Short mmCIF file of C-alpha atoms in Angstrom, two decimals:
data_model
loop_
_atom_site.label_atom_id
_atom_site.label_comp_id
_atom_site.label_asym_id
_atom_site.label_seq_id
_atom_site.Cartn_x
_atom_site.Cartn_y
_atom_site.Cartn_z
CA MET X 1 128.05 98.77 107.31
CA SER X 2 129.99 96.36 105.05
CA ASP X 3 131.87 93.82 107.19
CA ILE X 4 132.83 90.14 107.47
CA LEU X 5 131.93 87.92 110.42
CA ILE X 6 134.55 85.21 111.11
CA VAL X 7 133.32 82.23 113.15
CA ASP X 8 135.93 79.70 114.27
CA ASP X 9 136.62 78.01 117.61
CA GLU X 10 140.39 78.38 117.15
CA ARG X 11 141.53 81.84 118.21
CA ASP X 12 144.69 81.74 116.06
CA ILE X 13 142.67 80.96 112.93
CA ARG X 14 140.10 83.71 113.67
CA GLU X 15 142.74 86.33 114.19
CA LEU X 16 144.89 85.18 111.23
CA ILE X 17 141.95 85.46 108.82
CA SER X 18 140.98 88.79 110.37
CA ASP X 19 144.50 90.23 109.95
CA ILE X 20 144.64 89.07 106.31
CA LEU X 21 141.28 90.64 105.53
CA LYS X 22 142.08 93.89 107.33
CA ASP X 23 145.24 94.19 105.24
CA GLU X 24 142.97 93.98 102.20
CA GLY X 25 140.77 96.81 103.53
CA PHE X 26 137.89 94.74 104.95
CA GLU X 27 136.28 95.29 108.35
CA THR X 28 135.83 92.19 110.50
CA ARG X 29 133.99 90.85 113.53
CA LEU X 30 134.94 87.67 115.40
CA ALA X 31 132.96 84.88 117.11
CA ALA X 32 134.28 81.76 118.86
CA ASN X 33 131.05 79.75 119.15
CA SER X 34 127.45 79.61 118.01
CA ASP X 35 126.11 81.85 120.79
CA GLU X 36 128.58 84.63 119.98
CA CYS X 37 127.87 84.14 116.28
CA MET X 38 124.11 84.49 116.64
CA ALA X 39 124.50 87.49 118.94
CA GLU X 40 126.60 89.26 116.30
CA ILE X 41 124.09 88.45 113.54
CA ASN X 42 121.14 89.61 115.64
CA GLU X 43 122.92 92.89 116.36
CA ALA X 44 123.54 93.53 112.66
CA PRO X 45 123.68 91.04 109.76
CA PRO X 46 127.17 91.00 108.21
CA SER X 47 127.91 91.41 104.52
CA LEU X 48 129.65 88.01 104.51
CA MET X 49 130.31 85.11 106.92
CA ILE X 50 133.34 82.85 107.10
CA LEU X 51 132.11 79.84 109.07
CA ASP X 52 133.95 76.81 110.46
CA ILE X 53 132.05 73.50 110.22
CA TRP X 54 133.28 72.15 113.58
CA LEU X 55 132.79 74.37 116.62
CA LYS X 56 133.85 72.98 120.01
CA ASP X 57 131.66 73.68 123.04
CA SER X 58 128.84 75.11 120.89
CA ARG X 59 125.12 74.36 120.89
CA MET X 60 125.11 74.46 117.06
CA ASP X 61 127.64 73.25 114.53
CA GLY X 62 128.47 75.10 111.31
CA ILE X 63 125.75 73.39 109.25
CA ASP X 64 123.11 74.32 111.87
CA ILE X 65 124.28 77.92 111.86
CA LEU X 66 124.29 77.95 108.06
CA LYS X 67 120.67 76.73 107.95
CA THR X 68 119.62 79.44 110.43
CA VAL X 69 121.44 82.21 108.58
CA LYS X 70 120.05 81.22 105.18
CA ARG X 71 116.58 81.04 106.70
CA ASP X 72 116.63 84.38 108.51
CA ASN X 73 119.18 86.35 106.43
CA PRO X 74 119.15 84.69 103.00
CA ASP X 75 121.11 87.50 101.30
CA VAL X 76 124.24 86.95 103.46
CA PRO X 77 126.83 84.83 101.56
CA VAL X 78 128.45 82.14 103.74
CA VAL X 79 131.89 80.67 103.02
CA ILE X 80 132.46 77.35 104.83
CA ILE X 81 135.94 76.35 106.08
CA SER X 82 136.95 73.06 107.71
CA GLY X 83 140.06 71.13 108.64
CA HIS X 84 138.14 67.89 108.26
CA GLY X 85 136.86 68.56 104.78
CA ASN X 86 135.46 65.91 102.50
CA ILE X 87 133.10 65.82 99.57
CA GLU X 88 130.07 64.91 101.72
CA ILE X 89 130.51 67.98 103.93
CA ALA X 90 131.06 70.20 100.88
CA VAL X 91 127.88 68.88 99.22
CA ALA X 92 125.90 69.31 102.45
CA ALA X 93 127.14 72.89 102.86
CA ILE X 94 126.40 73.89 99.26
CA LYS X 95 122.98 72.20 99.46
CA GLN X 96 122.13 74.31 102.49
CA GLY X 97 123.03 77.49 100.63
CA ALA X 98 126.74 78.06 101.28
CA TYR X 99 128.46 80.29 98.73
CA ASP X 100 131.63 78.17 98.63
CA PHE X 101 133.71 75.65 100.60
CA ILE X 102 137.42 75.96 101.53
CA GLU X 103 139.45 73.24 103.20
CA LYS X 104 142.06 73.90 105.91
CA PRO X 105 144.91 74.52 105.70
CA PHE X 106 143.84 77.09 103.12
CA ASN X 107 145.84 78.99 100.57
CA ILE X 108 145.68 82.74 101.30
CA ASP X 109 145.35 83.66 97.64
CA GLN X 110 142.54 81.17 97.21
CA LEU X 111 140.81 82.51 100.33
CA LEU X 112 141.03 86.10 99.07
CA VAL X 113 139.67 85.18 95.63
CA VAL X 114 136.65 83.41 97.14
CA ILE X 115 135.99 86.22 99.61
CA SER X 116 136.31 88.92 96.94
CA ARG X 117 133.78 87.13 94.75
CA ALA X 118 131.43 86.58 97.69
CA MET X 119 131.68 90.24 98.71
CA GLU X 120 130.89 91.29 95.15
CA THR X 121 127.81 89.06 95.30
CA SER X 122 126.83 90.71 98.58
CA ARG X 123 127.34 94.18 97.10
CA LEU X 124 125.17 93.38 94.08
CA ARG X 125 122.42 92.05 96.33
CA ARG X 126 122.49 95.25 98.42
CA GLU X 127 122.39 97.38 95.27
CA ASN X 128 119.45 95.41 93.90
CA ALA X 129 117.62 95.81 97.21
CA SER X 130 118.35 99.55 97.15
CA LEU X 131 117.08 99.82 93.59
CA ARG X 132 113.90 97.98 94.56
CA ARG X 133 113.38 100.45 97.40
CA ARG X 134 113.92 103.43 95.10
CA ASP X 135 111.65 102.06 92.38
CA VAL X 136 108.50 103.61 93.78
CA THR X 137 106.98 104.80 90.49
CA SER X 138 104.39 102.03 90.56
CA ALA X 139 103.53 102.95 94.16
CA GLU X 140 102.58 106.56 93.39
CA MET X 141 99.02 107.44 94.33
CA ILE X 142 97.62 110.07 91.97
CA GLY X 143 94.35 111.92 92.50
CA SER X 144 92.38 114.43 94.56
CA SER X 145 88.74 113.33 94.18
CA PRO X 146 86.65 112.52 97.29
CA ALA X 147 86.75 108.79 96.47
CA PHE X 148 90.54 108.91 96.09
CA ARG X 149 91.03 110.87 99.32
CA LYS X 150 88.97 108.32 101.23
CA LEU X 151 91.08 105.48 99.80
CA LYS X 152 94.32 107.30 100.62
CA GLU X 153 93.21 107.91 104.22
CA GLN X 154 92.48 104.21 104.66
CA LEU X 155 95.85 103.19 103.19
CA ASP X 156 97.72 105.69 105.37
CA LYS X 157 96.15 104.14 108.46
CA VAL X 158 97.33 100.60 107.67
CA THR X 159 100.88 101.36 106.48
CA LYS X 160 102.49 101.38 109.93
CA SER X 161 100.72 98.30 111.25
CA ASN X 162 101.44 94.67 110.42
CA ALA X 163 97.79 93.82 109.80
CA ARG X 164 96.74 91.76 106.80
CA VAL X 165 94.85 93.78 104.20
CA MET X 166 92.29 92.62 101.63
CA LEU X 167 91.99 94.97 98.62
CA SER X 168 88.85 94.55 96.51
CA GLY X 169 87.86 96.34 93.33
CA GLU X 170 87.32 96.09 89.60
CA PRO X 171 90.11 94.93 87.26
CA GLY X 172 92.56 97.73 86.51
CA SER X 173 91.43 99.95 89.38
CA GLY X 174 94.89 100.03 90.99
CA LYS X 175 94.89 97.34 93.67
CA GLU X 176 98.57 96.44 93.19
CA VAL X 177 99.53 100.13 93.24
CA ALA X 178 97.70 100.42 96.56
CA ALA X 179 99.56 97.35 97.89
CA ARG X 180 102.91 98.80 96.81
CA PHE X 181 101.99 102.12 98.43
CA ILE X 182 101.48 100.27 101.73
CA HIS X 183 104.86 98.55 101.31
CA VAL X 184 106.83 101.70 100.45
CA ASN X 185 105.39 103.59 103.42
CA SER X 186 105.61 100.74 105.94
CA ASN X 187 108.36 99.67 108.32
CA ARG X 188 109.08 96.86 105.82
CA ALA X 189 110.02 99.24 103.00
CA SER X 190 113.62 97.98 103.06
CA GLY X 191 112.39 94.41 102.61
CA PRO X 192 111.17 92.79 99.39
CA PHE X 193 107.73 93.15 97.80
CA VAL X 194 106.85 89.84 96.13
CA SER X 195 103.74 89.64 93.98
CA VAL X 196 102.08 86.23 93.58
CA SER X 197 99.78 86.09 90.56
CA SER X 198 97.43 83.32 91.67
CA ALA X 199 95.70 83.24 88.29
CA SER X 200 98.85 82.81 86.19
CA ILE X 201 100.45 79.92 88.11
CA GLU X 202 99.49 76.40 87.07
CA PRO X 203 97.61 74.71 89.96
CA ASP X 204 99.94 71.69 89.95
CA ARG X 205 102.98 74.02 90.30
CA MET X 206 101.50 76.40 92.86
CA GLU X 207 103.08 74.77 95.93
CA GLU X 208 106.52 74.51 94.33
CA VAL X 209 106.36 78.16 93.25
CA LEU X 210 105.25 79.32 96.72
CA PHE X 211 107.26 77.03 99.00
CA GLY X 212 110.29 76.18 96.87
CA ARG X 213 111.89 72.79 96.25
CA GLU X 214 114.79 70.69 97.53
CA SER X 215 116.52 68.01 95.47
CA LEU X 216 119.93 66.34 95.36
CA GLU X 217 120.40 67.36 91.74
CA ARG X 218 119.54 71.06 92.05
CA GLY X 219 119.90 71.74 95.77
CA VAL X 220 117.65 74.36 97.36
CA GLU X 221 115.36 76.42 95.14
CA LYS X 222 113.62 79.13 97.12
CA GLY X 223 109.94 79.79 96.59
CA LEU X 224 108.19 83.15 96.54
CA LEU X 225 107.32 83.04 100.25
CA GLU X 226 110.97 82.57 101.20
CA GLN X 227 111.99 85.34 98.80
CA ALA X 228 109.52 87.66 100.56
CA HIS X 229 111.06 87.05 104.02
CA GLY X 230 111.24 90.30 105.95
CA GLY X 231 108.91 92.08 103.53
CA ILE X 232 105.45 91.81 102.01
CA VAL X 233 103.88 89.08 99.89
CA PHE X 234 100.99 90.23 97.70
CA PHE X 235 98.46 87.55 96.69
CA ASP X 236 96.94 89.03 93.54
CA GLU X 237 93.53 87.54 92.70
CA VAL X 238 93.63 85.28 95.74
CA ALA X 239 90.30 83.68 94.74
CA ASP X 240 92.15 81.82 91.97
CA MET X 241 94.31 79.92 94.47
CA PRO X 242 93.61 76.13 94.45
CA LEU X 243 91.77 74.80 97.51
CA GLY X 244 94.66 72.49 98.46
CA THR X 245 97.11 75.38 98.43
CA GLN X 246 94.67 77.52 100.43
CA SER X 247 94.87 75.11 103.36
CA LYS X 248 98.68 75.19 103.30
CA ILE X 249 98.75 78.99 103.11
CA LEU X 250 96.42 79.04 106.10
CA ARG X 251 98.96 76.94 107.99
CA VAL X 252 101.79 79.29 107.00
CA LEU X 253 99.82 82.29 108.28
CA THR X 254 99.25 80.47 111.56
CA GLU X 255 102.74 79.06 112.12
CA GLN X 256 104.93 81.45 110.05
CA GLN X 257 106.84 78.44 108.73
CA PHE X 258 106.58 75.76 106.05
CA THR X 259 108.48 72.89 104.41
CA ARG X 260 109.85 73.08 100.86
CA VAL X 261 108.58 70.53 98.34
CA GLY X 262 110.88 67.50 98.64
CA GLY X 263 112.43 68.80 101.87
CA THR X 264 112.10 68.00 105.56
CA ASP X 265 113.48 71.11 107.30
CA LYS X 266 111.10 73.82 108.52
CA VAL X 267 111.64 77.21 106.90
CA ARG X 268 110.63 80.15 109.12
CA VAL X 269 109.45 83.34 107.42
CA ASP X 270 108.52 86.79 108.64
CA LEU X 271 105.87 88.09 106.26
CA ARG X 272 103.14 90.66 105.99
CA VAL X 273 100.34 89.53 103.67
CA ILE X 274 98.25 91.74 101.40
CA SER X 275 95.65 90.16 99.12
CA SER X 276 93.43 91.37 96.31
CA THR X 277 90.33 90.13 94.56
CA THR X 278 87.84 91.22 91.90
CA ARG X 279 85.35 88.55 92.99
CA ASP X 280 82.78 88.34 95.77
CA LEU X 281 84.65 86.07 98.17
CA SER X 282 81.52 85.49 100.25
CA ALA X 283 79.90 83.97 97.17
CA GLU X 284 83.06 81.94 96.48
CA ILE X 285 82.90 80.59 100.05
CA ARG X 286 79.23 79.61 99.64
CA ALA X 287 80.13 77.84 96.39
CA GLY X 288 82.87 75.89 98.17
CA ARG X 289 85.68 77.43 96.14
CA PHE X 290 87.29 79.44 98.94
CA ARG X 291 88.02 78.50 102.53
CA GLN X 292 86.19 80.50 105.20
CA GLU X 293 89.15 80.17 107.59
CA LEU X 294 91.58 81.64 105.06
CA TYR X 295 89.18 84.48 104.28
CA ASP X 296 88.97 85.31 107.99
CA ARG X 297 92.78 85.37 108.22
CA LEU X 298 93.29 87.55 105.13
CA ASN X 299 90.34 89.92 105.54
CA VAL X 300 91.53 91.64 108.74
CA VAL X 301 91.39 95.12 107.15
CA PRO X 302 89.13 95.21 104.06
CA ILE X 303 89.68 98.17 101.73
CA THR X 304 87.71 98.84 98.54
CA VAL X 305 89.64 100.44 95.67
CA PRO X 306 87.12 102.59 93.75
CA PRO X 307 86.64 102.27 89.97
CA LEU X 308 87.65 105.12 87.69
CA SER X 309 83.96 105.93 87.14
CA ASP X 310 83.89 107.07 90.79
CA ARG X 311 87.05 109.14 90.26
CA ARG X 312 86.29 111.07 87.06
CA GLU X 313 87.76 114.24 88.57
CA ASP X 314 91.15 112.44 88.70
CA ILE X 315 91.25 111.65 84.96
CA PRO X 316 93.09 114.86 83.89
CA GLU X 317 95.68 114.44 86.68
CA LEU X 318 96.18 110.74 85.94
CA SER X 319 96.49 111.45 82.21
CA SER X 320 99.16 114.11 82.79
CA HIS X 321 101.03 111.71 85.06
CA PHE X 322 101.04 109.00 82.39
CA ILE X 323 102.12 111.47 79.68
CA VAL X 324 105.14 112.56 81.76
CA ASN X 325 106.07 108.94 82.53
CA PHE X 326 105.83 107.86 78.89
CA ASN X 327 108.00 110.83 77.92
CA LYS X 328 110.68 109.81 80.44
CA SER X 329 110.56 106.05 79.82
CA GLN X 330 109.88 105.87 76.05
CA GLY X 331 110.66 109.34 74.74
CA LEU X 332 107.06 109.84 73.61
CA PRO X 333 105.88 113.43 73.00
CA LEU X 334 105.26 115.55 76.10
CA ARG X 335 101.75 116.68 75.18
CA SER X 336 98.87 118.14 77.15
CA LEU X 337 95.12 117.50 76.96
CA SER X 338 92.89 119.99 75.19
CA GLU X 339 89.79 121.11 77.11
CA GLU X 340 87.60 119.13 74.69
CA ALA X 341 89.67 115.94 75.11
CA GLU X 342 89.69 116.34 78.88
CA ALA X 343 85.91 116.82 79.00
CA LEU X 344 85.30 113.86 76.71
CA MET X 345 87.57 111.55 78.70
CA GLN X 346 85.68 112.41 81.88
CA THR X 347 82.40 111.37 80.28
CA LEU X 348 83.54 108.07 78.73
CA GLU X 349 82.96 104.69 80.32
CA TRP X 350 86.15 103.05 81.57
CA PRO X 351 85.47 99.32 82.08
CA GLY X 352 89.23 98.71 82.27
CA ASN X 353 89.63 101.56 84.77
CA ILE X 354 93.06 103.16 85.29
CA ARG X 355 94.84 100.44 83.30
CA GLN X 356 92.61 101.22 80.31
CA LEU X 357 93.21 104.97 80.70
CA ARG X 358 96.96 104.39 80.73
CA ASN X 359 96.74 102.27 77.56
CA VAL X 360 94.65 104.94 75.80
CA ILE X 361 97.19 107.65 76.65
CA GLU X 362 100.07 105.49 75.39
CA ARG X 363 98.22 104.71 72.15
CA VAL X 364 97.42 108.38 71.49
CA LEU X 365 101.03 109.42 72.12
CA ILE X 366 102.34 106.74 69.74
CA LEU X 367 99.80 107.25 66.93
CA GLY X 368 99.02 110.93 67.42
CA GLU X 369 100.10 113.68 65.08
CA GLY X 370 102.35 116.53 66.17
CA HIS X 371 103.33 117.71 69.61
CA GLY X 372 100.43 120.05 70.37
CA PRO X 373 97.55 119.42 72.74
CA ILE X 374 95.74 116.10 72.39
CA GLU X 375 92.41 116.74 70.65
CA ALA X 376 89.15 114.89 71.29
CA LYS X 377 89.17 113.42 67.77
CA GLU X 378 92.44 111.57 68.55
CA LEU X 379 90.79 109.50 71.28
CA PRO X 380 89.85 105.91 70.36
CA GLY X 381 86.45 105.69 68.70
CA GLN X 382 86.18 109.43 68.08
CA SER X 383 87.87 109.86 64.70
CA ASP X 384 84.85 108.49 62.85
CA ALA X 385 82.22 109.85 65.21
CA GLY X 386 80.74 112.27 62.66
CA PRO X 387 81.35 114.89 59.99
CA ASP X 388 83.84 117.71 60.43
CA ASP X 389 81.31 120.52 59.79
CA GLY X 390 80.26 120.81 63.43
CA ARG X 391 77.03 118.82 63.04
CA LEU X 392 75.90 116.36 65.72
CA VAL X 393 74.95 112.91 64.42
CA LEU X 394 71.77 111.79 66.22
CA GLY X 395 71.19 108.25 67.43
CA GLY X 396 68.24 106.35 66.00
CA ALA X 397 66.04 106.63 69.12
CA LEU X 398 66.66 110.36 69.55
CA ALA X 399 66.04 111.10 65.87
CA THR X 400 62.51 109.59 66.04
CA LEU X 401 61.28 111.70 68.98
CA PRO X 402 59.34 114.96 68.76
CA LEU X 403 61.47 118.05 69.38
CA ARG X 404 60.31 118.66 72.97
CA GLU X 405 60.91 115.07 74.08
CA ALA X 406 64.24 114.90 72.25
CA ARG X 407 65.36 118.15 73.89
CA GLU X 408 64.39 116.93 77.36
CA LEU X 409 66.15 113.59 76.83
CA PHE X 410 69.30 115.31 75.60
CA GLU X 411 69.31 117.84 78.47
CA ARG X 412 68.76 115.08 81.04
CA GLU X 413 71.57 112.87 79.73
CA TYR X 414 73.89 115.84 79.22
CA LEU X 415 73.41 117.14 82.77
CA LEU X 416 73.69 113.66 84.29
CA THR X 417 76.98 113.20 82.44
CA GLN X 418 78.35 116.55 83.64
CA ILE X 419 77.26 116.00 87.26
CA ASN X 420 78.98 112.60 87.34
CA ARG X 421 82.02 114.09 85.59
CA PHE X 422 82.43 116.57 88.46
CA GLY X 423 81.84 113.97 91.16
CA GLY X 424 78.35 115.26 91.97
CA ASN X 425 79.57 118.81 92.67
CA ILE X 426 76.61 120.98 91.60
CA SER X 427 78.52 124.27 91.85
CA ARG X 428 81.28 123.11 89.50
CA THR X 429 78.71 121.59 87.13
CA ALA X 430 76.76 124.87 87.04
CA THR X 431 79.92 126.84 86.27
CA PHE X 432 80.87 124.50 83.42
CA VAL X 433 77.43 124.43 81.78
CA GLY X 434 77.03 128.22 82.18
CA MET X 435 74.07 128.30 84.56
CA GLU X 436 73.38 129.79 87.96
CA ARG X 437 73.39 127.17 90.69
CA SER X 438 69.75 127.83 91.59
CA ALA X 439 68.74 127.68 87.92
CA LEU X 440 70.52 124.35 87.53
CA HIS X 441 68.65 122.97 90.54
CA ARG X 442 65.34 124.06 89.00
CA LYS X 443 66.30 122.51 85.66
CA LEU X 444 67.29 119.20 87.31
CA LYS X 445 63.99 119.10 89.20
CA SER X 446 61.98 119.75 86.04
CA LEU X 447 63.87 116.93 84.25
CA GLY X 448 63.29 114.46 87.08
CA VAL X 449 66.94 114.39 88.16
CA VAL X 450 67.73 114.18 91.89
CA THR X 451 71.04 114.06 93.78
CA THR X 452 71.77 111.82 96.74
CA ALA X 453 74.76 111.30 98.99
CA LYS X 454 76.77 108.13 98.48
CA SER X 455 80.14 107.27 100.07
CA GLY X 456 81.00 110.89 100.72
CA ALA X 457 80.36 111.96 97.10
CA ARG X 458 77.20 113.18 95.41
CA VAL X 459 75.57 111.00 92.75
CA ALA X 460 72.86 112.03 90.27
CA HIS X 461 70.10 109.74 89.04
CA LEU X 462 66.60 109.80 87.57
CA GLU X 463 63.37 109.72 89.55
CA ASP X 464 61.42 106.52 89.01
CA GLU X 465 58.38 107.86 87.20
CA GLU X 466 56.92 104.39 86.77
CA GLN X 467 56.77 103.88 90.55
CA GLU X 468 54.89 107.16 90.95
CA ALA X 469 52.39 106.00 88.37
#
């Protein structure tokens, strides 16, 4: 609902402004004192407020109401009116976040111009918020592997709560995507999602960036925590936060309020906190670089985001997703993966995880030739892998072994690669390599390869022959 709340202790003024605005097509609500005003706001925040500075028989004056509104509903523009106007009141109102100041008796044309501009500001803010809610591309969770399904189940469980979540995992594994997934599917989806990159903010500016600043020259500058009011703040790489800031964040989590740098007023915020780290925070605590109390506050629900090496089955699906997105966003060719490219990508190491996979797909689409399927030779590091006559170039160690030992080493490494490619699924591995399942089991046993259960998936490894000796 798009409406204007008019707050003035004089009934004639309230109704006059209301009649003028209704003639212009606006909807209005009226309040005579601070209690009525706050009741109207709590029922539904207006699109705009017209607020008198002096309110008789009220617990709060206009400046107090302004501070409360800008604290709890910062997107609502407030136009101040007063019959006792002076430059000090105007400066105080603007400093506290008022959109504009009009002195009584006001000119109707002037009033309408200010209100029209303020309403346009309100409309743009609503549109931006709507666009942020619809921009869920980065929150899409893609995959079907056992490791992915386990992660998705954990995320689904925490979306509807208000619990703090700690996401851990390797760089590029998708921790921010997981955090955005929680936001989009939570009861705070209509609120902001503010990401705080702890590693990229200079330590001496961290508090100003987080808490904001107040000064006579520049007024109020909101920090990231205030911008995240009503939504979620995501502390990316929280281990990089300076110790001094950690103690202040701990206080914010406890009290849900803080003071801006250079200010004296308490700013109350309603936040849900999600954090991420690639480090071992227990080790950071032992080294004195991270506060135990803050860790206990943030680590209410720990969730591990698996690396891409544990999700090899998801590589074809992720690749197709990236190809479609690059086609829509950059107009890059809408290509598919050949069977050879798909198989090779599932066997490669991915130290940069999903971020690295995305970069590889983008590079291939930009530099690749034609619009047909992506071939294995187009992948980075493969174009010069060997001659084009179908021969396999042997590594130095393999080339020096007798035939029987070389064959066993190749078979062992090949089967280990395929088993890991298919997430430890022996049946799918047997189908791909062209063997009966029982025959594959016998072959694995003869090569000293065993399979064990780990985190719901099956993982292949070599028997320790040295221990047996």
